[in-house]
Coordinates of C-alpha atoms in Angstrom, one line a residue:
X224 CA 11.1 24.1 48.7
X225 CA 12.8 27.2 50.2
X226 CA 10.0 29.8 51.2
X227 CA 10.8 34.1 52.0
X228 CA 12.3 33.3 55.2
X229 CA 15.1 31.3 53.5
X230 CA 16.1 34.2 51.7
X231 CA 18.5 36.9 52.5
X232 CA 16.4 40.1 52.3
X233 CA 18.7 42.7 50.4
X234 CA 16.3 45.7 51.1
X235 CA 17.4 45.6 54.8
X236 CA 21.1 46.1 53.4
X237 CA 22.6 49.8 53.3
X238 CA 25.7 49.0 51.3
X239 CA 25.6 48.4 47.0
X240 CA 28.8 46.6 47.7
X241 CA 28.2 43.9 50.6
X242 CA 25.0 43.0 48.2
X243 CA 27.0 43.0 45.1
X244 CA 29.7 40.8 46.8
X245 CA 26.6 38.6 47.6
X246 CA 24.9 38.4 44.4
X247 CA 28.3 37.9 42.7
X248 CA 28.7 34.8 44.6
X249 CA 25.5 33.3 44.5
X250 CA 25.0 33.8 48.2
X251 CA 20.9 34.2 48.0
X252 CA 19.7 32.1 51.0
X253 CA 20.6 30.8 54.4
X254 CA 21.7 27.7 53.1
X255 CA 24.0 29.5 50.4
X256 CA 25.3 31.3 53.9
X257 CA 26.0 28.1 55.3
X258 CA 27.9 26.6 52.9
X259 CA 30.5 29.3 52.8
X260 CA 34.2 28.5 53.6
X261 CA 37.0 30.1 56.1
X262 CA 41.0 30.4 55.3
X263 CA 42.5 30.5 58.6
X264 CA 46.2 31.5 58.8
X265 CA 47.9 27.9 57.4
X266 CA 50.8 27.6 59.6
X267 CA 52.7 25.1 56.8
X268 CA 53.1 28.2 54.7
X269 CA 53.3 30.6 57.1
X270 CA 56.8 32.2 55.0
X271 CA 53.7 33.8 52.9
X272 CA 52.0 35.5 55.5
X273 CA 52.5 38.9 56.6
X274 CA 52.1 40.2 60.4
X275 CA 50.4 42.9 61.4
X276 CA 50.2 43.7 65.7
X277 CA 48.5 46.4 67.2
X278 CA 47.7 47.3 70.7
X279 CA 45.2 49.5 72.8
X280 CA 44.9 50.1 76.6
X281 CA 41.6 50.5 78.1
X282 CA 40.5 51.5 81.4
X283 CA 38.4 48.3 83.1
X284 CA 39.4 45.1 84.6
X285 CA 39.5 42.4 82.2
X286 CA 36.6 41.0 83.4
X287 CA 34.6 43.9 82.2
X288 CA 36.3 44.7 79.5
X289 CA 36.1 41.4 78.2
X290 CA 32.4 41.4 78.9
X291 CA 32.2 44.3 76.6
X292 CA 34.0 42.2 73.4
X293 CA 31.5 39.6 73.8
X294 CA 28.0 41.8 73.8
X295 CA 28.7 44.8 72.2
X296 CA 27.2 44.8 68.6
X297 CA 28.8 44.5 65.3
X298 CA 26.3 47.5 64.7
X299 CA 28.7 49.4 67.2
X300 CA 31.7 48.3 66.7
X301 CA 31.4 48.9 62.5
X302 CA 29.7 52.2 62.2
X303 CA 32.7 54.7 61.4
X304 CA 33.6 56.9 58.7
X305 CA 35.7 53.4 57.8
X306 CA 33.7 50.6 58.2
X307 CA 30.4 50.0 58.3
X308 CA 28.0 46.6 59.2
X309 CA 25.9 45.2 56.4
X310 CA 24.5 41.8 57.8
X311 CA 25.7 38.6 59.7
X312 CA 24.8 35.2 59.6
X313 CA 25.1 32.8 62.5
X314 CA 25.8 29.2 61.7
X315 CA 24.6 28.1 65.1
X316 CA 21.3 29.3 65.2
X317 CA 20.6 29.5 60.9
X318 CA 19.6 33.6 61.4
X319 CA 20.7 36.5 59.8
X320 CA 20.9 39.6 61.6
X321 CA 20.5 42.8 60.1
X322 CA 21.6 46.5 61.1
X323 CA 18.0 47.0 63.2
X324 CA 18.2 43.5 65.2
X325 CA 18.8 43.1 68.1
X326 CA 22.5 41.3 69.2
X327 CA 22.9 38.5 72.1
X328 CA 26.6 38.3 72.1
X329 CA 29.4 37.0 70.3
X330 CA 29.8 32.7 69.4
X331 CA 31.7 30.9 67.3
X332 CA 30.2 30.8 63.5
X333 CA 29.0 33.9 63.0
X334 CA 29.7 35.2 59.8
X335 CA 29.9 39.3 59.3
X336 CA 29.7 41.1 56.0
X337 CA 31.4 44.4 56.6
X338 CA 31.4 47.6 53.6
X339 CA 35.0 49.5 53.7
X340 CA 35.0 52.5 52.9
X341 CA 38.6 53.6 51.1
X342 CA 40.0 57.0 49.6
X343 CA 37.7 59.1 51.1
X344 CA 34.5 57.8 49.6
X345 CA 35.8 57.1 46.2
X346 CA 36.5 53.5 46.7
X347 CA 33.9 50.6 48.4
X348 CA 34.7 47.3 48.8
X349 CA 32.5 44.3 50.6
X350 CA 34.9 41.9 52.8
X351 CA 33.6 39.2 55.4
X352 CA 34.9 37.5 58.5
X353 CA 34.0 34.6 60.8
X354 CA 34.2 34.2 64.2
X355 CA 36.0 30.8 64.8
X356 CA 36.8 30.7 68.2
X357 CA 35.9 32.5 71.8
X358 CA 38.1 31.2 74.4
X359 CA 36.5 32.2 77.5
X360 CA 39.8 31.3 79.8
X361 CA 42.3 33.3 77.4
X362 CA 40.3 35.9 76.9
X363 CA 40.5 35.5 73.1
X364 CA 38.9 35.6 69.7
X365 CA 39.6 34.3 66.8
X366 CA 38.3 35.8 63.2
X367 CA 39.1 34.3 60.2
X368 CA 38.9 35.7 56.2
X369 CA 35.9 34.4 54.1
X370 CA 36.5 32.5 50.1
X371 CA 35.9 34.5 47.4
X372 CA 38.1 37.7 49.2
X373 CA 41.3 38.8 48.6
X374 CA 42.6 38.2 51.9
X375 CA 43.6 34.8 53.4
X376 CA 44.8 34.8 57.2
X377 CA 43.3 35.4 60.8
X378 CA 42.9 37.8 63.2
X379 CA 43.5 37.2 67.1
X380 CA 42.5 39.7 69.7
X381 CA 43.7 38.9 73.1
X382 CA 43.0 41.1 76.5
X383 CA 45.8 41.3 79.3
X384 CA 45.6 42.6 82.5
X385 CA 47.8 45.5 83.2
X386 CA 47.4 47.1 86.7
X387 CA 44.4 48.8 86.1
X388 CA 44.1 48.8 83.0
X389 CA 43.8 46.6 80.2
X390 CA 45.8 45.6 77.2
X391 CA 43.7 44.9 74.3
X392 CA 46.2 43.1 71.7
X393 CA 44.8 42.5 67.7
X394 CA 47.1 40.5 65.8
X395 CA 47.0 40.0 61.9
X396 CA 48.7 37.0 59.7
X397 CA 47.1 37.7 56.2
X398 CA 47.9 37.2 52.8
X399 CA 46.7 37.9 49.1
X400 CA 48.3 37.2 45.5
X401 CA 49.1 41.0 45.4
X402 CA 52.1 41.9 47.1
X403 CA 51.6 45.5 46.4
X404 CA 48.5 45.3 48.1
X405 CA 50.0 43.0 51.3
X406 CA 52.7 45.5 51.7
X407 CA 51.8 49.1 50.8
X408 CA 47.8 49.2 50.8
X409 CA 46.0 46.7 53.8
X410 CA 48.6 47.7 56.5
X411 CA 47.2 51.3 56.5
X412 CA 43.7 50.5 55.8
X413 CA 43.7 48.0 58.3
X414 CA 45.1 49.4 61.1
X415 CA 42.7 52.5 60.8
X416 CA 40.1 49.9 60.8
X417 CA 41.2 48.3 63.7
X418 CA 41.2 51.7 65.5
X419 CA 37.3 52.2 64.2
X420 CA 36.6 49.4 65.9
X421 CA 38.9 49.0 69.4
X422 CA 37.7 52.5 70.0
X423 CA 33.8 51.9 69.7
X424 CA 34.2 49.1 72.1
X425 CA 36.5 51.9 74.7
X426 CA 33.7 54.5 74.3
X427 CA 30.5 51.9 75.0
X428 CA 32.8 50.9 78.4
X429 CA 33.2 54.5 79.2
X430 CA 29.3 55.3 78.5
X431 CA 28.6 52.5 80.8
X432 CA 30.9 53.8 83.7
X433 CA 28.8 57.2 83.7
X434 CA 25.2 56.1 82.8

C-alpha cells in the first residue's frame, strides 16, 4: 500500500502545464516516476535526426567551471522569462525535489520536468529530460528526451579549455513526426533556451568570483 509520501505533491508545483503533462500520463507517484522511459539519439536512424550546436565562453578554468555544471540547481539554471523548473525526480535516491529543496548536485537518473514558456506568454508547454550520463574525465553530460513528448534525441554539453577561458559546447540530435516543427519552430525556441540556461550558470560563476 502506497502511503502520502509515495505521492507526487502537485500543490508544490507552479506550472498548470508540468502537472497536466503529469496527470495526462498517469504519472501520480514515485513508482509511476520510476517507470518512465528515455529516447536517446538512435544512431541506426540517425538520417532522421536533426543537429543543433551551440557554443558559449566563460571566464574560469574548467575545473571550476565544471564544478559549477555539476552543483548549481535546476532552480537556477530554469528560472527565466523562458523556462522555468517544475520538479525532478531522482532514480537513484527514489526523491522528488521540488522548487524550495535544497540540490546536492547533478547524477545520472535524474529526471526534470521543465514549463516553456512560448509566444510571449500565450503558449505553455510541459517537456522533461533525463540526465543519463556525467563523465567526470570529459567533462560531459548527457540529457536525453522523456516518452510521451514530442521530441526524441539527446543533448551533450561538453567544456573545453581555451586559454583562460572556457568553451562550453551544447549539442542537439532531436527529432519529432513534425517536420515543420523540427525545422522552423524548436531551432529558435531552443536555442533561446539554451541561452536561459548557459547564462544562469555564467552569472552564479561570476557571483561567486566577487562574493
Amino acid at each position: 500500500m502506497e502511503n502520502s509520501t509515495d505521492k507526487i505533491d502537485f500543490s508544490r508545483i507552479g506550472q498548470e502545464k508540468v502537472k497536466k503533462l503529469l496527470r495526462e500520463n498517469g504519472l501520480n507517484t514515485l513508482r509511476d516516476l520510476s517507470n518512465l522511459k528515455s529516447f536517446c539519439y538512435d544512431q541506426t536512424d540517425g538520417k532522421r535526426y536533426h543537429k543543433h550546436i551551440k557554443s558559449f565562453l566563460i571566464d574560469g578554468d574548467i575545473n571550476t567551471v565544471w564544478n559549477a555544471y555539476k552543483t548549481i540547481s535546476p532552480q537556477e539554471t530554469r528560472n527565466g522569462s523562458m523556462v522555468s523548473f517544475g520538479l525532478m525526480y531522482s532514480r537513484r535516491t527514489n526523491e522528488i525535489m521540488y522548487t524550495s529543496d535544497s540540490y546536492s548536485g547533478i547524477k545520472e537518473g535524474q529526471i526534470i520536468f521543465l514549463n516553456l514558456n512560448l509566444f510571449g506568454n500565450i503558449v505553455h508547454l510541459a517537456v522533461g529530460h533525463e540526465i543519463i550520463e556525467v563523465r567526470e574525465r570529459e567533462k560531459t553530460i548527457i540529457i536525453c528526451y522523456l516518452q510521451n513528448g514530442a521530441t526524441r534525441g539527446t543533448q551533450l554539453i561538453h567544456l573545453k579549455e581555451t586559454g583562460d577561458q572556457t568553451e562550453v559546447i551544447h549539442e542537439t540530435w532531436y527529432r519529432s513526426n513534425s517536420l515543420f516543427r523540427d525545422k522552423i519552430l524548436y531551432p529558435g525556441f531552443h536555442e533561446k533556451g539554451l541561452i536561459e540556461f548557459h547564462e544562469n550558470v555564467k552569472r552564479k560563476i561570476e557571483d561567486y568570483k566577487l562574493s
